[in-house]
mmCIF file of C-alpha atoms and ligand atoms in Angstrom:
data_model
loop_
_atom_site.group_PDB
_atom_site.id
_atom_site.type_symbol
_atom_site.label_atom_id
_atom_site.label_comp_id
_atom_site.label_asym_id
_atom_site.label_seq_id
_atom_site.Cartn_x
_atom_site.Cartn_y
_atom_site.Cartn_z
ATOM 1 C CA MET H 103 -83.426 11.488 77.726
ATOM 2 C CA GLN H 104 -79.782 11.393 78.117
ATOM 3 C CA GLY H 105 -78.241 8.377 77.027
ATOM 4 C CA SER H 106 -77.958 6.471 73.703
ATOM 5 C CA GLY H 107 -81.004 5.661 71.319
ATOM 6 C CA THR H 108 -81.789 2.071 73.789
ATOM 7 C CA PHE H 109 -82.181 4.509 76.558
ATOM 8 C CA GLY H 110 -84.909 6.217 74.663
ATOM 9 C CA VAL H 111 -86.340 3.329 73.432
ATOM 10 C CA GLU H 112 -87.010 1.887 77.223
ATOM 11 C CA SER H 113 -87.848 5.306 78.268
ATOM 12 C CA VAL H 114 -90.611 4.162 76.264
ATOM 13 C CA LEU H 115 -91.697 1.048 76.552
ATOM 14 C CA THR H 116 -91.041 1.185 80.171
ATOM 15 C CA SER H 117 -93.140 3.947 81.111
ATOM 16 C CA VAL H 118 -96.268 4.120 78.957
ATOM 17 C CA ILE H 119 -97.197 0.730 79.207
ATOM 18 C CA GLY H 120 -98.400 -0.269 82.526
ATOM 19 C CA ALA H 121 -98.544 -3.054 84.676
ATOM 20 C CA ASP H 122 -102.161 -4.010 83.310
ATOM 21 C CA GLU H 123 -101.252 -3.764 78.750
ATOM 22 C CA LYS H 124 -99.961 -5.639 77.200
ATOM 23 C CA LEU H 125 -97.456 -5.038 74.099
ATOM 24 C CA LEU H 126 -97.142 -6.210 70.440
ATOM 25 C CA ILE H 127 -93.972 -6.148 68.855
ATOM 26 C CA CYS H 128 -93.472 -6.078 65.210
ATOM 27 C CA ALA H 129 -89.486 -7.153 64.501
ATOM 28 C CA LYS H 130 -87.710 -8.069 61.803
ATOM 29 C CA GLY H 131 -84.105 -7.499 63.068
ATOM 30 C CA ALA H 132 -81.584 -6.627 65.889
ATOM 31 C CA TYR H 133 -83.225 -4.117 66.686
ATOM 32 C CA GLY H 134 -87.585 -4.791 67.194
ATOM 33 C CA GLU H 135 -85.628 -8.507 68.964
ATOM 34 C CA ARG H 136 -84.490 -5.858 71.142
ATOM 35 C CA MET H 137 -87.868 -4.194 72.123
ATOM 36 C CA GLU H 138 -88.226 -8.010 73.476
ATOM 37 C CA ASP H 139 -85.085 -7.748 75.196
ATOM 38 C CA ILE H 140 -85.983 -4.609 76.804
ATOM 39 C CA VAL H 141 -89.814 -5.510 77.540
ATOM 40 C CA LYS H 142 -88.797 -8.708 79.124
ATOM 41 C CA HIS H 143 -86.094 -7.077 81.240
ATOM 42 C CA ALA H 144 -88.601 -4.799 83.067
ATOM 43 C CA GLY H 145 -91.225 -7.982 82.679
ATOM 44 C CA ILE H 146 -93.969 -6.190 80.640
ATOM 45 C CA ASP H 147 -96.418 -8.384 79.067
ATOM 46 C CA TYR H 148 -96.108 -8.538 75.232
ATOM 47 C CA THR H 149 -96.584 -10.858 72.423
ATOM 48 C CA ILE H 150 -94.132 -10.822 69.618
ATOM 49 C CA TYR H 151 -94.626 -10.702 65.378
ATOM 50 C CA HIS H 152 -91.281 -11.827 64.045
ATOM 51 C CA GLU H 153 -91.064 -10.730 60.087
ATOM 52 C CA LYS H 154 -88.757 -12.141 58.062
ATOM 53 C CA TYR H 155 -85.367 -9.890 57.193
ATOM 54 C CA ASP H 156 -85.916 -8.889 53.982
ATOM 55 C CA ARG H 157 -89.869 -8.297 54.642
ATOM 56 C CA VAL H 158 -92.057 -5.460 56.215
ATOM 57 C CA PRO H 159 -94.479 -6.521 58.250
ATOM 58 C CA ASP H 160 -98.221 -6.576 56.943
ATOM 59 C CA ALA H 161 -100.549 -4.581 58.457
ATOM 60 C CA GLY H 162 -102.961 -7.113 57.624
ATOM 61 C CA LYS H 163 -101.693 -9.581 59.880
ATOM 62 C CA VAL H 164 -101.018 -6.585 62.873
ATOM 63 C CA ASN H 165 -104.692 -6.162 62.352
ATOM 64 C CA GLU H 166 -105.519 -9.966 62.684
ATOM 65 C CA ILE H 167 -103.823 -10.119 66.127
ATOM 66 C CA LEU H 168 -105.156 -7.533 67.558
ATOM 67 C CA LYS H 169 -108.220 -8.560 67.206
ATOM 68 C CA ASN H 170 -107.550 -12.050 68.387
ATOM 69 C CA ASP H 171 -105.858 -11.230 71.490
ATOM 70 C CA PRO H 172 -108.038 -7.665 73.067
ATOM 71 C CA ALA H 173 -105.162 -8.175 75.777
ATOM 72 C CA ILE H 174 -102.807 -5.871 73.580
ATOM 73 C CA THR H 175 -102.964 -1.748 74.441
ATOM 74 C CA HIS H 176 -99.489 -0.981 71.914
ATOM 75 C CA VAL H 177 -97.910 -1.847 69.147
ATOM 76 C CA SER H 178 -94.334 -1.159 68.519
ATOM 77 C CA MET H 179 -92.961 -1.269 65.262
ATOM 78 C CA VAL H 180 -88.539 0.208 64.236
ATOM 79 C CA HIS H 181 -89.656 2.801 61.410
ATOM 80 C CA SER H 182 -85.852 2.104 59.135
ATOM 81 C CA GLU H 183 -84.524 -1.404 60.499
ATOM 82 C CA THR H 184 -80.767 -0.617 60.665
ATOM 83 C CA THR H 185 -80.082 -4.487 60.675
ATOM 84 C CA SER H 186 -81.170 -4.801 57.392
ATOM 85 C CA GLY H 187 -81.389 -0.795 55.605
ATOM 86 C CA ILE H 188 -85.198 -1.627 54.569
ATOM 87 C CA LEU H 189 -87.564 0.468 55.127
ATOM 88 C CA ASN H 190 -90.678 -0.540 57.204
ATOM 89 C CA ASP H 191 -94.238 0.773 56.109
ATOM 90 C CA ILE H 192 -95.589 2.679 59.562
ATOM 91 C CA GLU H 193 -98.126 4.287 57.910
ATOM 92 C CA SER H 194 -100.156 1.821 56.792
ATOM 93 C CA VAL H 195 -99.519 -0.342 60.507
ATOM 94 C CA ALA H 196 -100.569 3.158 62.402
ATOM 95 C CA LYS H 197 -103.806 2.742 60.513
ATOM 96 C CA VAL H 198 -104.457 -0.789 61.896
ATOM 97 C CA VAL H 199 -103.398 0.363 65.908
ATOM 98 C CA LYS H 200 -105.715 3.346 65.643
ATOM 99 C CA GLU H 201 -108.000 1.477 63.897
ATOM 100 C CA ASN H 202 -108.506 -0.707 66.207
ATOM 101 C CA GLY H 203 -108.082 2.023 69.548
ATOM 102 C CA ARG H 204 -104.566 1.133 70.384
ATOM 103 C CA THR H 205 -100.835 3.399 71.145
ATOM 104 C CA MET H 206 -98.276 2.985 68.826
ATOM 105 C CA ILE H 207 -95.223 3.012 68.716
ATOM 106 C CA VAL H 208 -92.398 3.833 66.520
ATOM 107 C CA ASP H 209 -87.952 3.117 66.736
ATOM 108 C CA ALA H 210 -87.349 6.275 64.289
ATOM 109 C CA MET H 211 -83.886 6.243 65.173
ATOM 110 C CA SER H 212 -81.722 5.896 61.606
ATOM 111 C CA SER H 213 -84.795 7.646 59.661
ATOM 112 C CA PHE H 214 -86.686 10.178 61.400
ATOM 113 C CA GLY H 215 -84.311 13.523 59.528
ATOM 114 C CA GLY H 216 -83.281 12.073 56.779
ATOM 115 C CA VAL H 217 -87.239 10.536 56.051
ATOM 116 C CA ASP H 218 -90.378 13.413 56.314
ATOM 117 C CA ILE H 219 -92.070 11.412 59.261
ATOM 118 C CA PRO H 220 -95.666 13.192 59.155
ATOM 119 C CA VAL H 221 -95.741 11.688 63.044
ATOM 120 C CA GLY H 222 -100.159 13.302 63.726
ATOM 121 C CA GLU H 223 -101.326 12.434 60.032
ATOM 122 C CA TRP H 224 -99.987 9.215 60.711
ATOM 123 C CA GLY H 225 -101.656 8.227 63.878
ATOM 124 C CA ILE H 226 -97.985 7.601 65.283
ATOM 125 C CA ASP H 227 -98.777 8.709 69.806
ATOM 126 C CA PHE H 228 -94.617 7.689 70.745
ATOM 127 C CA ILE H 229 -92.310 8.424 68.072
ATOM 128 C CA ILE H 230 -88.307 7.897 68.935
ATOM 129 C CA SER H 231 -84.785 8.799 67.090
ATOM 130 C CA SER H 232 -81.324 10.389 68.791
ATOM 131 C CA ALA H 233 -79.197 13.038 68.050
ATOM 132 C CA ASN H 234 -76.168 11.173 66.017
ATOM 133 C CA LYS H 235 -78.552 9.766 63.155
ATOM 134 C CA CYS H 236 -79.728 11.739 60.633
ATOM 135 C CA ILE H 237 -79.648 15.336 62.661
ATOM 136 C CA GLN H 238 -75.708 14.546 62.389
ATOM 137 C CA GLY H 239 -75.108 16.153 65.647
ATOM 138 C CA VAL H 240 -73.213 14.285 68.552
ATOM 139 C CA PRO H 241 -74.285 11.306 70.354
ATOM 140 C CA GLY H 242 -75.884 11.442 74.025
ATOM 141 C CA PHE H 243 -79.244 11.742 73.862
ATOM 142 C CA SER H 244 -82.963 10.706 72.181
ATOM 143 C CA PHE H 245 -86.106 12.746 71.816
ATOM 144 C CA ILE H 246 -89.252 11.521 71.853
ATOM 145 C CA ILE H 247 -92.506 13.522 70.449
ATOM 146 C CA ALA H 248 -95.632 11.888 71.807
ATOM 147 C CA ASN H 249 -98.992 11.831 71.602
ATOM 148 C CA LYS H 250 -99.610 14.930 74.683
ATOM 149 C CA GLN H 251 -103.035 13.162 76.029
ATOM 150 C CA LYS H 252 -101.178 9.189 75.949
ATOM 151 C CA LEU H 253 -97.808 11.123 77.592
ATOM 152 C CA ILE H 254 -100.252 12.677 80.524
ATOM 153 C CA GLU H 255 -101.778 9.775 80.966
ATOM 154 C CA SER H 256 -98.338 7.717 81.216
ATOM 155 C CA LYS H 257 -98.252 9.300 84.881
ATOM 156 C CA GLY H 258 -96.917 7.281 87.652
ATOM 157 C CA LYS H 259 -96.981 4.207 85.262
ATOM 158 C CA ALA H 260 -92.951 4.344 84.685
ATOM 159 C CA ARG H 261 -90.431 1.273 86.661
ATOM 160 C CA SER H 262 -86.989 3.321 85.760
ATOM 161 C CA LEU H 263 -86.267 6.252 88.565
ATOM 162 C CA SER H 264 -84.300 7.514 86.143
ATOM 163 C CA LEU H 265 -86.010 6.666 82.561
ATOM 164 C CA ASP H 266 -89.928 8.206 83.419
ATOM 165 C CA LEU H 267 -90.449 9.373 80.366
ATOM 166 C CA TYR H 268 -93.272 11.672 81.887
ATOM 167 C CA ASP H 269 -91.393 13.391 84.953
ATOM 168 C CA GLN H 270 -88.562 13.576 83.140
ATOM 169 C CA TRP H 271 -91.407 16.017 80.662
ATOM 170 C CA GLU H 272 -93.075 17.973 83.355
ATOM 171 C CA THR H 273 -89.658 18.929 84.748
ATOM 172 C CA MET H 274 -88.598 20.363 81.146
ATOM 173 C CA ASN H 275 -92.233 21.445 81.200
ATOM 174 C CA LYS H 276 -91.145 23.484 84.592
ATOM 175 C CA ASP H 277 -88.451 24.983 84.675
ATOM 176 C CA GLY H 278 -86.742 23.759 81.137
ATOM 177 C CA LYS H 279 -84.456 22.216 83.255
ATOM 178 C CA TRP H 280 -83.295 18.254 82.675
ATOM 179 C CA ARG H 281 -83.758 15.859 85.543
ATOM 180 C CA PHE H 282 -79.867 15.033 86.334
ATOM 181 C CA THR H 283 -76.532 16.399 84.623
ATOM 182 C CA SER H 284 -77.989 17.668 80.844
ATOM 183 C CA PRO H 285 -75.868 16.336 78.474
ATOM 184 C CA THR H 286 -74.586 19.895 77.733
ATOM 185 C CA HIS H 287 -72.525 19.483 74.903
ATOM 186 C CA VAL H 288 -74.677 17.216 72.607
ATOM 187 C CA VAL H 289 -76.774 19.695 73.731
ATOM 188 C CA LEU H 290 -74.809 22.737 72.194
ATOM 189 C CA ALA H 291 -74.096 20.367 69.014
ATOM 190 C CA PHE H 292 -77.533 19.562 68.377
ATOM 191 C CA TYR H 293 -78.010 22.969 68.481
ATOM 192 C CA GLN H 294 -75.873 24.026 65.666
ATOM 193 C CA ALA H 295 -76.555 20.554 64.189
ATOM 194 C CA LEU H 296 -80.365 21.666 63.221
ATOM 195 C CA LYS H 297 -78.882 25.153 62.252
ATOM 196 C CA GLU H 298 -76.840 22.836 59.529
ATOM 197 C CA MET H 299 -79.865 20.895 58.247
ATOM 198 C CA GLU H 300 -81.815 23.840 58.199
ATOM 199 C CA ALA H 301 -78.783 25.304 55.898
ATOM 200 C CA GLU H 302 -78.463 22.217 53.988
ATOM 201 C CA GLY H 303 -83.002 22.713 52.980
ATOM 202 C CA GLY H 304 -84.679 20.989 56.114
ATOM 203 C CA ILE H 305 -85.300 17.337 55.319
ATOM 204 C CA PRO H 306 -86.609 16.760 51.093
ATOM 205 C CA ALA H 307 -82.613 18.260 51.042
ATOM 206 C CA ARG H 308 -81.718 15.935 53.280
ATOM 207 C CA HIS H 309 -83.443 13.236 51.640
ATOM 208 C CA GLN H 310 -82.536 13.624 48.369
ATOM 209 C CA ARG H 311 -78.990 13.673 49.077
ATOM 210 C CA TYR H 312 -79.120 10.480 51.334
ATOM 211 C CA VAL H 313 -81.538 8.571 48.697
ATOM 212 C CA GLU H 314 -78.963 9.858 45.287
ATOM 213 C CA ASN H 315 -76.098 8.493 47.870
ATOM 214 C CA ASN H 316 -77.446 4.684 48.315
ATOM 215 C CA ARG H 317 -79.012 4.787 44.619
ATOM 216 C CA LEU H 318 -75.265 5.225 43.354
ATOM 217 C CA LEU H 319 -73.622 3.110 45.975
ATOM 218 C CA ILE H 320 -76.469 0.037 45.257
ATOM 219 C CA GLU H 321 -75.530 0.566 40.936
ATOM 220 C CA LYS H 322 -71.816 0.763 42.018
ATOM 221 C CA MET H 323 -71.649 -2.045 43.845
ATOM 222 C CA LYS H 324 -73.755 -4.057 40.548
ATOM 223 C CA GLU H 325 -71.101 -3.161 38.526
ATOM 224 C CA LEU H 326 -69.294 -4.676 40.749
ATOM 225 C CA GLY H 327 -71.555 -8.607 40.788
ATOM 226 C CA ILE H 328 -72.375 -7.050 44.849
ATOM 227 C CA ARG H 329 -75.793 -7.846 45.400
ATOM 228 C CA PRO H 330 -77.989 -5.448 47.574
ATOM 229 C CA TYR H 331 -79.766 -7.937 50.024
ATOM 230 C CA ILE H 332 -83.439 -5.630 50.299
ATOM 231 C CA ASP H 333 -84.967 -5.583 46.917
ATOM 232 C CA GLU H 334 -85.772 -2.033 45.090
ATOM 233 C CA GLU H 335 -89.223 -1.308 46.324
ATOM 234 C CA HIS H 336 -88.166 -1.647 49.841
ATOM 235 C CA GLN H 337 -84.798 -0.498 51.104
ATOM 236 C CA GLY H 338 -84.849 2.763 52.697
ATOM 237 C CA PRO H 339 -82.279 5.642 51.768
ATOM 238 C CA ILE H 340 -80.082 5.496 55.290
ATOM 239 C CA ILE H 341 -77.728 2.169 54.935
ATOM 240 C CA THR H 342 -77.766 -0.798 52.162
ATOM 241 C CA THR H 343 -77.124 -4.921 53.339
ATOM 242 C CA PHE H 344 -74.868 -6.391 50.456
ATOM 243 C CA PHE H 345 -74.009 -9.790 49.925
ATOM 244 C CA TYR H 346 -70.540 -10.781 50.073
ATOM 245 C CA PRO H 347 -69.153 -10.853 46.290
ATOM 246 C CA GLU H 348 -69.114 -14.527 44.713
ATOM 247 C CA ASN H 349 -65.156 -14.851 45.499
ATOM 248 C CA ALA H 350 -64.793 -18.079 47.436
ATOM 249 C CA SER H 351 -61.506 -16.340 49.348
ATOM 250 C CA PHE H 352 -63.035 -13.019 50.289
ATOM 251 C CA SER H 353 -62.566 -12.263 53.497
ATOM 252 C CA PHE H 354 -64.382 -9.180 55.246
ATOM 253 C CA ALA H 355 -61.857 -8.427 57.911
ATOM 254 C CA ASP H 356 -59.431 -7.402 54.881
ATOM 255 C CA MET H 357 -61.700 -5.783 52.959
ATOM 256 C CA TYR H 358 -62.881 -4.078 56.080
ATOM 257 C CA GLN H 359 -58.956 -2.841 57.500
ATOM 258 C CA TYR H 360 -58.244 -2.155 53.491
ATOM 259 C CA ILE H 361 -61.186 0.533 53.760
ATOM 260 C CA LYS H 362 -60.611 2.124 56.710
ATOM 261 C CA GLU H 363 -57.163 1.921 56.287
ATOM 262 C CA ARG H 364 -58.239 4.375 53.487
ATOM 263 C CA GLY H 365 -60.496 6.796 55.060
ATOM 264 C CA TYR H 366 -63.257 5.101 55.696
ATOM 265 C CA ALA H 367 -65.778 2.715 57.810
ATOM 266 C CA ILE H 368 -67.979 -0.073 56.779
ATOM 267 C CA TYR H 369 -70.711 -2.261 58.808
ATOM 268 C CA SER H 370 -70.421 -5.501 59.279
ATOM 269 C CA GLY H 371 -73.712 -7.951 58.211
ATOM 270 C CA LYS H 372 -75.984 -8.164 60.713
ATOM 271 C CA VAL H 373 -78.845 -11.154 58.696
ATOM 272 C CA THR H 374 -78.716 -14.155 60.455
ATOM 273 C CA GLU H 375 -79.403 -15.970 57.470
ATOM 274 C CA ALA H 376 -76.736 -14.892 54.761
ATOM 275 C CA ASP H 377 -73.271 -13.642 54.396
ATOM 276 C CA THR H 378 -73.613 -9.791 53.743
ATOM 277 C CA PHE H 379 -71.976 -6.843 54.470
ATOM 278 C CA ARG H 380 -73.173 -3.206 55.622
ATOM 279 C CA ILE H 381 -72.420 0.122 54.256
ATOM 280 C CA GLY H 382 -74.163 3.273 55.546
ATOM 281 C CA ASN H 383 -74.208 6.365 53.583
ATOM 282 C CA ILE H 384 -75.590 9.486 56.513
ATOM 283 C CA GLY H 385 -73.567 11.896 57.711
ATOM 284 C CA GLU H 386 -71.688 13.790 55.722
ATOM 285 C CA ILE H 387 -71.088 11.901 52.850
ATOM 286 C CA TYR H 388 -71.395 13.006 49.635
ATOM 287 C CA LYS H 389 -70.761 11.346 46.284
ATOM 288 C CA GLU H 390 -67.644 11.492 46.242
ATOM 289 C CA ASP H 391 -67.536 9.540 49.092
ATOM 290 C CA ILE H 392 -69.311 7.028 47.541
ATOM 291 C CA LEU H 393 -67.046 6.865 44.480
ATOM 292 C CA LYS H 394 -64.399 6.987 46.333
ATOM 293 C CA VAL H 395 -65.629 3.869 48.752
ATOM 294 C CA SER H 396 -66.378 2.517 45.568
ATOM 295 C CA GLU H 397 -63.058 2.300 43.905
ATOM 296 C CA LEU H 398 -61.608 1.340 46.797
ATOM 297 C CA ILE H 399 -63.654 -2.138 46.754
ATOM 298 C CA LYS H 400 -63.076 -2.049 42.986
ATOM 299 C CA GLU H 401 -59.312 -2.318 43.878
ATOM 300 C CA PHE H 402 -59.486 -4.686 46.732
ATOM 301 C CA LEU H 403 -61.635 -7.434 45.210
ATOM 302 C CA GLU H 404 -59.183 -7.368 42.118
ATOM 303 C CA GLN H 405 -56.117 -7.443 44.343
ATOM 304 C CA ASN H 406 -57.419 -10.533 45.756
ATOM 305 C CA ARG H 407 -58.759 -12.335 43.478
HETATM 306 C C1 LIG K 176 -79.442 2.946 66.408
HETATM 307 C C2 LIG K 176 -80.579 2.141 66.357
HETATM 308 C C3 LIG K 176 -81.121 2.044 67.462
HETATM 309 C C4 LIG K 176 -80.039 2.848 69.235
HETATM 310 O O1 LIG K 176 -79.368 2.376 69.007
HETATM 311 P P1 LIG K 176 -77.746 3.206 70.222
HETATM 312 O O2 LIG K 176 -76.980 2.175 69.586
HETATM 313 O O3 LIG K 176 -79.051 2.705 71.811
HETATM 314 O O4 LIG K 176 -78.052 4.518 70.061
HETATM 315 C C5 LIG K 176 -82.480 1.697 68.210
HETATM 316 N N1 LIG K 176 -83.259 1.648 67.016
HETATM 317 C C6 LIG K 176 -82.480 1.690 65.948
HETATM 318 C C7 LIG K 176 -83.036 0.975 64.849
HETATM 319 C C8 LIG K 176 -80.740 2.330 64.664
HETATM 320 O O5 LIG K 176 -81.018 2.047 64.117
#
């Protein structure tokens, strides 16, 4: 589907949930909340299960919600919630969704390709990711892996013409073409990115590199007295949220600028209840980059005591 990752999520949510159907959103971050925004815009019936940003949605609670509300037909959830860096347990939630005979939709935007996901085995019906995260292509399209039967059943349900998932699939299936102007350069870059992933050793090797980046980063930050927001058990290998160092005069904007001028970019925090910043370690990032950034942060803190 042409567009950034959100277009893919919007395509699935607005194409596969019918007018008389209802969605349960498991949200615990900005991307889960964006799903709510999407269905509100489309006038799709929904309910939302909010979890604290540093906690994973509980499969038992999902089970309870599904048992108590037979109108719910679909459940959606983010895998790697990029807001915090937490890796949610989609396996146990998908299991409960299957047991209750509902449809499971996963936003795996920032994990697919960097974390192994046995999509069919776990019973995920629709999984969405984009060209520019762990696959390491350039931005411009998202892709959806779908349970074919459920995709076929969604025919005619789409609320949008350009985001009609079934129609896009049917057209591509017929003659291999995109319905509307294709993102040609992005497709070419994606092909190259897949070759590079293969050369690296596939998903296991990439996963390993990200995990090592992530562990080293957390270790280095701890040496500087900077603590991660997510506990070790739930921390994903993609991006890490850190609390501000305990120094009253700390300015994130100044630190950001200091690092940026020396060749790296980090992110501001996105969790609501604490002062945090984030460092992503996917893409062409290696051990030496992590050491370099850690050194820059150390220098900055020493100069700004
Ligand atoms: C990046 C991302 C998206 C999509 O964001 P876009 O800016 O539209 O590409 C959606 N969900 C998650 C979890 C993401 O990390």
